[in-house]
PDB file of C-alpha atoms in Angstrom:
ATOM      1  CA  MET S  27      -0.516 -12.677  35.448  1.00  0.00           C
ATOM      2  CA  SER S  28      -1.109 -12.047  31.810  1.00  0.00           C
ATOM      3  CA  ARG S  29      -2.762  -9.097  30.775  1.00  0.00           C
ATOM      4  CA  ARG S  30      -6.228  -9.483  29.388  1.00  0.00           C
ATOM      5  CA  ARG S  31      -6.546  -8.195  25.667  1.00  0.00           C
ATOM      6  CA  LYS S  32      -8.858  -5.270  25.066  1.00  0.00           C
ATOM      7  CA  GLY S  33     -11.278  -5.971  22.572  1.00  0.00           C
ATOM      8  CA  ARG S  34     -12.613  -8.864  20.750  1.00  0.00           C
ATOM      9  CA  ASP S  35     -11.548 -11.101  18.003  1.00  0.00           C
ATOM     10  CA  VAL S  36     -12.259  -9.709  14.527  1.00  0.00           C
ATOM     11  CA  ASN S  37     -10.630 -11.492  11.603  1.00  0.00           C
ATOM     12  CA  GLY S  38     -10.460 -10.131   7.975  1.00  0.00           C
ATOM     13  CA  ILE S  39      -9.819  -7.245   6.045  1.00  0.00           C
ATOM     14  CA  LEU S  40     -11.731  -3.886   5.444  1.00  0.00           C
ATOM     15  CA  VAL S  41     -10.823  -1.641   2.685  1.00  0.00           C
ATOM     16  CA  ILE S  42     -11.366   2.299   3.748  1.00  0.00           C
ATOM     17  CA  ASP S  43     -11.370   5.245   1.344  1.00  0.00           C
ATOM     18  CA  LYS S  44      -9.244   7.384   3.582  1.00  0.00           C
ATOM     19  CA  PRO S  45     -10.461  10.856   3.835  1.00  0.00           C
ATOM     20  CA  MET S  46      -7.974  13.941   3.270  1.00  0.00           C
ATOM     21  CA  ASP S  47      -6.229  15.737   6.465  1.00  0.00           C
ATOM     22  CA  ILE S  48      -6.081  12.349   8.602  1.00  0.00           C
ATOM     23  CA  THR S  49      -3.309  10.152   8.889  1.00  0.00           C
ATOM     24  CA  SER S  50      -3.712   6.383   8.132  1.00  0.00           C
ATOM     25  CA  ASN S  51      -3.069   5.591  11.690  1.00  0.00           C
ATOM     26  CA  GLY S  52      -5.765   8.009  12.711  1.00  0.00           C
ATOM     27  CA  ILE S  53      -8.200   6.314  10.409  1.00  0.00           C
ATOM     28  CA  LEU S  54      -7.052   2.891  11.515  1.00  0.00           C
ATOM     29  CA  GLN S  55      -7.759   3.675  15.300  1.00  0.00           C
ATOM     30  CA  GLN S  56     -11.236   5.045  14.306  1.00  0.00           C
ATOM     31  CA  VAL S  57     -12.195   1.986  12.769  1.00  0.00           C
ATOM     32  CA  LYS S  58     -10.750  -0.574  15.169  1.00  0.00           C
ATOM     33  CA  ARG S  59     -12.877   1.204  17.873  1.00  0.00           C
ATOM     34  CA  LEU S  60     -16.069   1.117  15.767  1.00  0.00           C
ATOM     35  CA  PHE S  61     -15.492  -2.671  15.347  1.00  0.00           C
ATOM     36  CA  GLY S  62     -14.170  -3.112  19.079  1.00  0.00           C
ATOM     37  CA  ALA S  63     -11.270  -5.224  17.757  1.00  0.00           C
ATOM     38  CA  ALA S  64      -8.406  -6.590  19.648  1.00  0.00           C
ATOM     39  CA  LYS S  65      -5.908  -6.428  16.884  1.00  0.00           C
ATOM     40  CA  ALA S  66      -5.625  -4.289  13.816  1.00  0.00           C
ATOM     41  CA  GLY S  67      -3.078  -2.703  11.296  1.00  0.00           C
ATOM     42  CA  HIS S  68      -3.004  -1.036   8.096  1.00  0.00           C
ATOM     43  CA  THR S  69      -0.700  -1.798   4.845  1.00  0.00           C
ATOM     44  CA  GLY S  70       1.046   0.969   4.288  1.00  0.00           C
ATOM     45  CA  ALA S  71       0.490   4.784   5.248  1.00  0.00           C
ATOM     46  CA  LEU S  72      -1.068   7.298   3.160  1.00  0.00           C
ATOM     47  CA  ASP S  73       0.048  10.785   3.729  1.00  0.00           C
ATOM     48  CA  PRO S  74      -2.609  13.197   5.327  1.00  0.00           C
ATOM     49  CA  LEU S  75      -3.048  15.148   1.973  1.00  0.00           C
ATOM     50  CA  ALA S  76      -3.621  11.675   0.344  1.00  0.00           C
ATOM     51  CA  THR S  77      -7.025   9.956  -0.054  1.00  0.00           C
ATOM     52  CA  GLY S  78      -8.300   6.649  -1.483  1.00  0.00           C
ATOM     53  CA  VAL S  79      -7.700   2.938  -0.945  1.00  0.00           C
ATOM     54  CA  LEU S  80      -6.310   1.697   2.544  1.00  0.00           C
ATOM     55  CA  PRO S  81      -6.592  -1.845   3.364  1.00  0.00           C
ATOM     56  CA  LEU S  82      -6.985  -2.366   7.142  1.00  0.00           C
ATOM     57  CA  CYS S  83      -6.222  -5.953   8.291  1.00  0.00           C
ATOM     58  CA  PHE S  84      -7.691  -7.340  11.488  1.00  0.00           C
ATOM     59  CA  GLY S  85      -6.638 -10.335  13.678  1.00  0.00           C
ATOM     60  CA  GLU S  86      -5.493 -13.095  11.535  1.00  0.00           C
ATOM     61  CA  ALA S  87      -5.415 -11.018   8.491  1.00  0.00           C
ATOM     62  CA  THR S  88      -2.439  -8.887  10.123  1.00  0.00           C
ATOM     63  CA  LYS S  89      -0.230 -11.891   9.353  1.00  0.00           C
ATOM     64  CA  PHE S  90      -0.430 -11.057   5.567  1.00  0.00           C
ATOM     65  CA  SER S  91      -0.132  -7.260   6.011  1.00  0.00           C
ATOM     66  CA  GLN S  92       3.673  -7.515   4.603  1.00  0.00           C
ATOM     67  CA  MET S  93       2.554  -8.979   1.379  1.00  0.00           C
ATOM     68  CA  MET S  94      -0.065  -6.544   0.884  1.00  0.00           C
ATOM     69  CA  LEU S  95       2.490  -3.737   1.772  1.00  0.00           C
ATOM     70  CA  ASP S  96       4.561  -5.285  -1.020  1.00  0.00           C
ATOM     71  CA  SER S  97       1.807  -5.223  -3.626  1.00  0.00           C
ATOM     72  CA  ASP S  98       1.537  -2.945  -6.770  1.00  0.00           C
ATOM     73  CA  LYS S  99      -0.401   0.616  -6.462  1.00  0.00           C
ATOM     74  CA  ALA S 100      -2.198   2.771  -8.614  1.00  0.00           C
ATOM     75  CA  TYR S 101      -2.851   6.496  -8.162  1.00  0.00           C
ATOM     76  CA  ILE S 102      -4.257   9.729  -9.817  1.00  0.00           C
ATOM     77  CA  ALA S 103      -2.184  12.904  -8.789  1.00  0.00           C
ATOM     78  CA  THR S 104      -2.517  16.542  -9.408  1.00  0.00           C
ATOM     79  CA  ALA S 105       0.642  18.216 -10.112  1.00  0.00           C
ATOM     80  CA  ARG S 106       1.298  22.229  -9.676  1.00  0.00           C
ATOM     81  CA  LEU S 107       3.875  22.961 -12.254  1.00  0.00           C
ATOM     82  CA  GLY S 108       6.297  26.070 -11.909  1.00  0.00           C
ATOM     83  CA  VAL S 109       6.445  25.665  -7.882  1.00  0.00           C
ATOM     84  CA  ARG S 110       8.592  23.664  -5.900  1.00  0.00           C
ATOM     85  CA  THR S 111       7.856  22.998  -2.067  1.00  0.00           C
ATOM     86  CA  GLU S 112       9.923  21.661   0.903  1.00  0.00           C
ATOM     87  CA  THR S 113       7.915  18.565   1.152  1.00  0.00           C
ATOM     88  CA  GLY S 114       7.126  17.876  -2.507  1.00  0.00           C
ATOM     89  CA  ASP S 115       3.481  18.600  -1.902  1.00  0.00           C
ATOM     90  CA  SER S 116       1.058  21.564  -0.867  1.00  0.00           C
ATOM     91  CA  GLU S 117       1.578  21.215   2.690  1.00  0.00           C
ATOM     92  CA  GLY S 118       5.054  22.356   2.438  1.00  0.00           C
ATOM     93  CA  ALA S 119       6.720  25.876   2.236  1.00  0.00           C
ATOM     94  CA  VAL S 120       7.493  27.246  -1.433  1.00  0.00           C
ATOM     95  CA  VAL S 121      11.303  27.005  -1.948  1.00  0.00           C
ATOM     96  CA  ALA S 122      11.450  27.945  -5.432  1.00  0.00           C
ATOM     97  CA  GLU S 123       9.156  29.238  -8.598  1.00  0.00           C
ATOM     98  CA  LYS S 124       9.683  29.340 -12.177  1.00  0.00           C
ATOM     99  CA  PRO S 125       7.612  30.041 -15.261  1.00  0.00           C
ATOM    100  CA  VAL S 126       5.817  26.898 -16.835  1.00  0.00           C
ATOM    101  CA  PRO S 127       7.363  26.520 -20.345  1.00  0.00           C
ATOM    102  CA  PRO S 128       4.944  28.327 -22.777  1.00  0.00           C
ATOM    103  CA  GLY S 129       2.554  26.503 -24.911  1.00  0.00           C
ATOM    104  CA  LEU S 130       2.817  23.159 -22.740  1.00  0.00           C
ATOM    105  CA  ASP S 131       0.261  20.739 -23.859  1.00  0.00           C
ATOM    106  CA  ALA S 132      -0.064  16.712 -24.221  1.00  0.00           C
ATOM    107  CA  ASP S 133       2.083  16.623 -27.231  1.00  0.00           C
ATOM    108  CA  ALA S 134       5.035  18.516 -25.465  1.00  0.00           C
ATOM    109  CA  LEU S 135       4.513  16.419 -21.937  1.00  0.00           C
ATOM    110  CA  GLU S 136       4.343  13.123 -23.464  1.00  0.00           C
ATOM    111  CA  PRO S 137       8.194  13.053 -24.515  1.00  0.00           C
ATOM    112  CA  VAL S 138       8.787  13.881 -20.757  1.00  0.00           C
ATOM    113  CA  LEU S 139       6.636  11.447 -19.294  1.00  0.00           C
ATOM    114  CA  GLU S 140       8.097   8.721 -21.531  1.00  0.00           C
ATOM    115  CA  ARG S 141      11.351   9.235 -19.639  1.00  0.00           C
ATOM    116  CA  PHE S 142       9.603   8.070 -16.368  1.00  0.00           C
ATOM    117  CA  ARG S 143       8.015   4.688 -17.579  1.00  0.00           C
ATOM    118  CA  GLY S 144       9.317   1.260 -16.950  1.00  0.00           C
ATOM    119  CA  ASP S 145      12.224   0.644 -14.737  1.00  0.00           C
ATOM    120  CA  ILE S 146      13.513   3.798 -13.239  1.00  0.00           C
ATOM    121  CA  GLN S 147      15.810   4.864 -10.202  1.00  0.00           C
ATOM    122  CA  GLN S 148      14.126   7.040  -7.594  1.00  0.00           C
ATOM    123  CA  VAL S 149      15.637   9.167  -4.719  1.00  0.00           C
ATOM    124  CA  PRO S 150      13.061   9.031  -1.815  1.00  0.00           C
ATOM    125  CA  SER S 151      11.770  12.270  -0.299  1.00  0.00           C
ATOM    126  CA  MET S 152      13.425  13.615   2.873  1.00  0.00           C
ATOM    127  CA  TYR S 153       9.561  13.870   4.066  1.00  0.00           C
ATOM    128  CA  SER S 154       9.003  10.075   3.392  1.00  0.00           C
ATOM    129  CA  ALA S 155       8.453   7.604   6.252  1.00  0.00           C
ATOM    130  CA  LEU S 156      11.332   5.796   5.207  1.00  0.00           C
ATOM    131  CA  LYS S 157      13.694   5.087   8.104  1.00  0.00           C
ATOM    132  CA  HIS S 158      17.190   5.813   8.633  1.00  0.00           C
ATOM    133  CA  LYS S 159      18.959   4.289  11.725  1.00  0.00           C
ATOM    134  CA  GLY S 160      15.350   3.494  13.081  1.00  0.00           C
ATOM    135  CA  LYS S 161      14.024   6.886  12.601  1.00  0.00           C
ATOM    136  CA  PRO S 162      11.588   8.076   9.809  1.00  0.00           C
ATOM    137  CA  LEU S 163      13.205  10.521   7.158  1.00  0.00           C
ATOM    138  CA  TYR S 164      10.579  13.146   7.897  1.00  0.00           C
ATOM    139  CA  GLU S 165      11.925  13.470  11.573  1.00  0.00           C
ATOM    140  CA  TYR S 166      15.254  14.427  10.250  1.00  0.00           C
ATOM    141  CA  ALA S 167      13.619  16.836   7.943  1.00  0.00           C
ATOM    142  CA  ARG S 168      11.769  18.699  10.569  1.00  0.00           C
ATOM    143  CA  GLU S 169      14.892  19.151  12.540  1.00  0.00           C
ATOM    144  CA  GLY S 170      16.503  20.758   9.401  1.00  0.00           C
ATOM    145  CA  ILE S 171      18.775  17.674   8.930  1.00  0.00           C
ATOM    146  CA  GLU S 172      19.279  16.339   5.326  1.00  0.00           C
ATOM    147  CA  VAL S 173      20.254  12.629   5.083  1.00  0.00           C
ATOM    148  CA  GLU S 174      22.025  11.071   2.262  1.00  0.00           C
ATOM    149  CA  ARG S 175      19.285   9.017   0.260  1.00  0.00           C
ATOM    150  CA  PRO S 176      20.658   6.285  -2.279  1.00  0.00           C
ATOM    151  CA  SER S 177      18.371   5.905  -5.281  1.00  0.00           C
ATOM    152  CA  ARG S 178      16.248   2.917  -5.379  1.00  0.00           C
ATOM    153  CA  PRO S 179      14.806   0.781  -8.418  1.00  0.00           C
ATOM    154  CA  VAL S 180      11.166   0.953  -8.786  1.00  0.00           C
ATOM    155  CA  THR S 181       8.903   0.357 -12.037  1.00  0.00           C
ATOM    156  CA  ILE S 182       6.391   2.566 -13.440  1.00  0.00           C
ATOM    157  CA  TYR S 183       4.114   0.330 -15.350  1.00  0.00           C
ATOM    158  CA  GLU S 184       1.770   3.030 -16.488  1.00  0.00           C
ATOM    159  CA  LEU S 185       1.934   6.937 -16.660  1.00  0.00           C
ATOM    160  CA  THR S 186      -0.807   8.390 -18.310  1.00  0.00           C
ATOM    161  CA  LEU S 187      -1.625  12.089 -18.815  1.00  0.00           C
ATOM    162  CA  LEU S 188      -5.235  12.870 -18.106  1.00  0.00           C
ATOM    163  CA  GLU S 189      -5.523  16.371 -18.318  1.00  0.00           C
ATOM    164  CA  VAL S 190      -3.463  19.672 -18.952  1.00  0.00           C
ATOM    165  CA  ARG S 191      -4.336  22.906 -17.535  1.00  0.00           C
ATOM    166  CA  GLU S 192      -2.485  26.097 -17.641  1.00  0.00           C
ATOM    167  CA  THR S 193      -0.149  25.321 -14.371  1.00  0.00           C
ATOM    168  CA  GLU S 194      -1.502  21.992 -13.571  1.00  0.00           C
ATOM    169  CA  ILE S 195      -1.586  18.498 -14.865  1.00  0.00           C
ATOM    170  CA  ASP S 196      -3.499  15.309 -13.765  1.00  0.00           C
ATOM    171  CA  ILE S 197      -1.516  11.968 -14.058  1.00  0.00           C
ATOM    172  CA  ALA S 198      -2.635   8.321 -13.470  1.00  0.00           C
ATOM    173  CA  VAL S 199       0.314   6.048 -12.287  1.00  0.00           C
ATOM    174  CA  SER S 200       0.222   2.446 -11.602  1.00  0.00           C
ATOM    175  CA  CYS S 201       3.658   1.259 -10.144  1.00  0.00           C
ATOM    176  CA  THR S 202       5.517  -1.108  -7.882  1.00  0.00           C
ATOM    177  CA  LYS S 203       5.690  -0.772  -4.155  1.00  0.00           C
ATOM    178  CA  GLY S 204       8.378   1.886  -2.551  1.00  0.00           C
ATOM    179  CA  THR S 205       7.264   4.419  -5.531  1.00  0.00           C
ATOM    180  CA  TYR S 206       7.011   7.861  -4.088  1.00  0.00           C
ATOM    181  CA  ILE S 207       4.538   9.960  -6.127  1.00  0.00           C
ATOM    182  CA  ARG S 208       5.793  13.179  -4.776  1.00  0.00           C
ATOM    183  CA  SER S 209       9.298  12.225  -6.055  1.00  0.00           C
ATOM    184  CA  LEU S 210       7.980  11.200  -9.308  1.00  0.00           C
ATOM    185  CA  VAL S 211       6.183  14.567  -9.850  1.00  0.00           C
ATOM    186  CA  GLU S 212       9.146  16.625  -8.673  1.00  0.00           C
ATOM    187  CA  ASP S 213      11.321  14.767 -11.087  1.00  0.00           C
ATOM    188  CA  ILE S 214       8.846  15.526 -13.900  1.00  0.00           C
ATOM    189  CA  GLY S 215       9.021  19.113 -12.948  1.00  0.00           C
ATOM    190  CA  GLU S 216      12.815  19.052 -12.956  1.00  0.00           C
ATOM    191  CA  ALA S 217      12.862  17.290 -16.372  1.00  0.00           C
ATOM    192  CA  LEU S 218      10.258  20.342 -17.655  1.00  0.00           C
ATOM    193  CA  GLY S 219      12.794  22.944 -16.183  1.00  0.00           C
ATOM    194  CA  CYS S 220      10.175  24.559 -14.062  1.00  0.00           C
ATOM    195  CA  GLY S 221       9.671  22.189 -10.995  1.00  0.00           C
ATOM    196  CA  ALA S 222       6.491  20.664  -9.595  1.00  0.00           C
ATOM    197  CA  HIS S 223       4.598  19.673  -6.493  1.00  0.00           C
ATOM    198  CA  VAL S 224       1.723  17.266  -5.619  1.00  0.00           C
ATOM    199  CA  THR S 225      -1.711  19.293  -4.614  1.00  0.00           C
ATOM    200  CA  ALA S 226      -3.781  16.269  -4.769  1.00  0.00           C
ATOM    201  CA  LEU S 227      -3.331  12.362  -4.428  1.00  0.00           C
ATOM    202  CA  ARG S 228      -5.826   9.645  -4.669  1.00  0.00           C
ATOM    203  CA  ARG S 229      -5.043   5.967  -4.190  1.00  0.00           C
ATOM    204  CA  THR S 230      -7.120   4.187  -6.735  1.00  0.00           C
ATOM    205  CA  MET S 231      -5.596   0.556  -5.973  1.00  0.00           C
ATOM    206  CA  ALA S 232      -3.581  -1.456  -3.416  1.00  0.00           C
ATOM    207  CA  SER S 233      -3.342  -5.076  -2.733  1.00  0.00           C
ATOM    208  CA  GLY S 234      -5.620  -5.848  -5.554  1.00  0.00           C
ATOM    209  CA  PHE S 235      -8.343  -3.716  -4.100  1.00  0.00           C
ATOM    210  CA  THR S 236      -9.957  -0.767  -5.910  1.00  0.00           C
ATOM    211  CA  LEU S 237     -12.146   2.249  -4.863  1.00  0.00           C
ATOM    212  CA  ALA S 238     -15.209  -0.035  -5.830  1.00  0.00           C
ATOM    213  CA  ASP S 239     -14.262  -2.035  -2.619  1.00  0.00           C
ATOM    214  CA  ALA S 240     -13.767   0.966  -0.261  1.00  0.00           C
ATOM    215  CA  ARG S 241     -16.004   1.874   2.499  1.00  0.00           C
ATOM    216  CA  GLU S 242     -16.285   5.487   4.019  1.00  0.00           C
ATOM    217  CA  VAL S 243     -15.838   5.846   7.727  1.00  0.00           C
ATOM    218  CA  PRO S 244     -19.269   8.175   8.230  1.00  0.00           C
ATOM    219  CA  MET S 245     -21.335   4.796   6.622  1.00  0.00           C
ATOM    220  CA  LEU S 246     -19.499   2.672   9.253  1.00  0.00           C
ATOM    221  CA  GLU S 247     -20.479   5.030  12.198  1.00  0.00           C
ATOM    222  CA  SER S 248     -24.113   5.167  10.832  1.00  0.00           C
ATOM    223  CA  MET S 249     -24.330   1.438  10.853  1.00  0.00           C
ATOM    224  CA  ARG S 250     -22.920   1.167  14.337  1.00  0.00           C
ATOM    225  CA  GLU S 251     -25.616   3.811  15.477  1.00  0.00           C
ATOM    226  CA  GLU S 252     -28.271   1.936  13.881  1.00  0.00           C
ATOM    227  CA  GLY S 253     -27.163  -1.180  15.711  1.00  0.00           C
ATOM    228  CA  GLU S 254     -25.920  -3.170  12.823  1.00  0.00           C
ATOM    229  CA  SER S 255     -22.828  -5.359  12.822  1.00  0.00           C
ATOM    230  CA  LEU S 256     -19.954  -4.393  10.796  1.00  0.00           C
ATOM    231  CA  ASP S 257     -18.301  -7.822  10.644  1.00  0.00           C
ATOM    232  CA  GLY S 258     -20.428  -8.607   7.607  1.00  0.00           C
ATOM    233  CA  LEU S 259     -18.328  -6.078   5.596  1.00  0.00           C
ATOM    234  CA  LEU S 260     -14.924  -7.722   6.429  1.00  0.00           C
ATOM    235  CA  VAL S 261     -13.476 -10.016   3.504  1.00  0.00           C
ATOM    236  CA  ALA S 262     -11.273 -13.136   4.073  1.00  0.00           C
ATOM    237  CA  PRO S 263      -7.441 -12.594   4.092  1.00  0.00           C
ATOM    238  CA  ASP S 264      -6.960 -14.544   0.939  1.00  0.00           C
ATOM    239  CA  ALA S 265      -8.950 -11.875  -0.942  1.00  0.00           C
ATOM    240  CA  ALA S 266      -5.448  -9.941  -0.937  1.00  0.00           C
ATOM    241  CA  LEU S 267      -3.522 -12.901  -1.926  1.00  0.00           C
ATOM    242  CA  SER S 268      -4.984 -13.737  -5.467  1.00  0.00           C
ATOM    243  CA  MET S 269      -1.506 -13.062  -6.959  1.00  0.00           C
ATOM    244  CA  PHE S 270      -0.094 -16.327  -5.584  1.00  0.00           C
ATOM    245  CA  PRO S 271      -1.289 -19.676  -6.981  1.00  0.00           C
ATOM    246  CA  GLU S 272      -3.297 -22.077  -4.897  1.00  0.00           C
ATOM    247  CA  ARG S 273      -3.015 -25.586  -3.689  1.00  0.00           C
ATOM    248  CA  ASP S 274      -5.672 -27.789  -2.145  1.00  0.00           C
ATOM    249  CA  LEU S 275      -4.399 -30.122   0.688  1.00  0.00           C
ATOM    250  CA  GLU S 276      -5.915 -33.075   2.146  1.00  0.00           C
ATOM    251  CA  GLY S 277      -5.208 -36.045   4.627  1.00  0.00           C
ATOM    252  CA  SER S 278      -1.622 -36.223   6.159  1.00  0.00           C
ATOM    253  CA  SER S 279      -0.356 -33.178   3.975  1.00  0.00           C
ATOM    254  CA  LEU S 280      -2.909 -31.007   5.430  1.00  0.00           C
ATOM    255  CA  VAL S 281      -2.266 -32.282   8.938  1.00  0.00           C
ATOM    256  CA  SER S 282       1.178 -31.758   8.611  1.00  0.00           C
ATOM    257  CA  ILE S 283       1.145 -28.255   7.207  1.00  0.00           C
ATOM    258  CA  LEU S 284      -1.249 -27.116  10.173  1.00  0.00           C
ATOM    259  CA  ASN S 285       1.322 -28.467  12.414  1.00  0.00           C
ATOM    260  CA  GLY S 286       3.885 -26.293  10.784  1.00  0.00           C
ATOM    261  CA  GLN S 287       5.905 -29.172   9.177  1.00  0.00           C
ATOM    262  CA  PRO S 288       6.812 -28.976   5.645  1.00  0.00           C
ATOM    263  CA  VAL S 289       5.290 -31.445   2.988  1.00  0.00           C
ATOM    264  CA  ARG S 290       6.263 -32.524  -0.301  1.00  0.00           C
ATOM    265  CA  ILE S 291       3.610 -32.851  -3.002  1.00  0.00           C
ATOM    266  CA  SER S 292       3.477 -34.150  -6.641  1.00  0.00           C
ATOM    267  CA  GLY S 293       2.258 -32.435  -9.566  1.00  0.00           C
ATOM    268  CA  GLN S 294       3.379 -29.178 -11.559  1.00  0.00           C
ATOM    269  CA  PRO S 295       6.321 -27.800  -9.444  1.00  0.00           C
ATOM    270  CA  ALA S 296       5.765 -24.501  -7.754  1.00  0.00           C
ATOM    271  CA  GLU S 297       8.274 -21.766  -6.730  1.00  0.00           C
ATOM    272  CA  GLY S 298       7.397 -19.108  -4.340  1.00  0.00           C
ATOM    273  CA  PHE S 299       4.403 -18.057  -2.309  1.00  0.00           C
ATOM    274  CA  VAL S 300       1.644 -20.440  -2.430  1.00  0.00           C
ATOM    275  CA  ARG S 301      -2.187 -20.374  -0.974  1.00  0.00           C
ATOM    276  CA  LEU S 302      -3.194 -23.272   0.773  1.00  0.00           C
ATOM    277  CA  TYR S 303      -6.752 -24.594   1.249  1.00  0.00           C
ATOM    278  CA  GLY S 304      -8.096 -27.677   3.187  1.00  0.00           C
ATOM    279  CA  ASN S 305     -11.421 -28.854   3.801  1.00  0.00           C
ATOM    280  CA  GLY S 306     -13.044 -25.838   1.925  1.00  0.00           C
ATOM    281  CA  ARG S 307     -11.154 -23.058   3.855  1.00  0.00           C
ATOM    282  CA  PHE S 308      -8.109 -21.088   3.450  1.00  0.00           C
ATOM    283  CA  VAL S 309      -5.416 -22.410   5.845  1.00  0.00           C
ATOM    284  CA  GLY S 310      -2.480 -19.975   5.093  1.00  0.00           C
ATOM    285  CA  LEU S 311       0.401 -19.264   2.994  1.00  0.00           C
ATOM    286  CA  ALA S 312       3.197 -21.465   2.146  1.00  0.00           C
ATOM    287  CA  GLU S 313       6.649 -21.096   0.300  1.00  0.00           C
ATOM    288  CA  GLY S 314       7.231 -23.784  -2.564  1.00  0.00           C
ATOM    289  CA  PHE S 315      10.258 -25.035  -3.469  1.00  0.00           C
ATOM    290  CA  PRO S 316      10.744 -27.235  -6.821  1.00  0.00           C
ATOM    291  CA  GLU S 317      12.189 -30.860  -6.179  1.00  0.00           C
ATOM    292  CA  GLY S 318      12.180 -32.704  -9.250  1.00  0.00           C
ATOM    293  CA  GLU S 319       8.523 -33.480 -10.313  1.00  0.00           C
ATOM    294  CA  ALA S 320       7.474 -32.370  -7.009  1.00  0.00           C
ATOM    295  CA  THR S 321       7.240 -29.205  -4.833  1.00  0.00           C
ATOM    296  CA  LYS S 322       8.266 -28.969  -1.256  1.00  0.00           C
ATOM    297  CA  LEU S 323       5.793 -26.711   0.715  1.00  0.00           C
ATOM    298  CA  VAL S 324       7.273 -24.866   3.636  1.00  0.00           C
ATOM    299  CA  PRO S 325       4.421 -23.100   5.888  1.00  0.00           C
ATOM    300  CA  ARG S 326       5.156 -19.482   6.273  1.00  0.00           C
ATOM    301  CA  ARG S 327       1.882 -17.875   7.587  1.00  0.00           C
ATOM    302  CA  LEU S 328      -1.066 -20.006   8.829  1.00  0.00           C
ATOM    303  CA  VAL S 329      -4.624 -18.667   9.966  1.00  0.00           C
ATOM    304  CA  LYS S 330      -6.140 -20.235  13.138  1.00  0.00           C
ATOM    305  CA  SER S 331      -9.267 -22.187  12.345  1.00  0.00           C
ATOM    306  CA  GLY S 332     -12.757 -21.216  13.830  1.00  0.00           C
TER     307      GLY S 332
END
């Protein structure tokens, strides 16, 4: 006998402005309960210290969470100079203190920041959620175990100094997936010779969504208390997939795709993921393979109709 699912079918994406001192999963469970949703997931965890853009996927939108996880991100971070901590942020114990170089200003910082722009190699923090043998690194760290972590390539598209104070700097970062801002700040501190750690972190963009798109949980709670539906706040899954080109299908091509079968279409050849539409609605993602003057579209993620 099959187990009955708890919750209702809810489909779409909701962008939350995550508050401080709660895990991403904690926020997810709160919002999932408010919607009474059967299925939901987030698209990449933010540390409890961090705030800002956290897209949540419901129902059919969860099929595209990995693509959203792989998207570029943007942050504003505050770094405390002269102090290194165990975790790379203010939640960890202090492990070293050194004086901040005297006269440190924007002119002195700019050459240091320039070293971290573009394609760089970064060693993930031991307090990251990156897994080793199926176990998050932070669990090893809490047990006092140091795991060797190979450096990984990441790209820092933008690294802008926003403000310099006596022992703090504010920076804006735009980067590829897998970039650890704590590690970046620690590396900047190392380059300055005094060490550094993150004291505040706010994600300003993820999956193409910004803070302007984000909702706060108290607002959702207030709407529920007043008997208002929250479903109107959801956006369609393809709102997070605008980085991929789109194709409209009709007739037998659309039927074949909806049945999970590849199709060959004429026109400008396309390579990589393609958003597919039919009869005025988003039907899913396919992967395109150029074949001469045509494209072979192989369905990868399809959404249910209705």
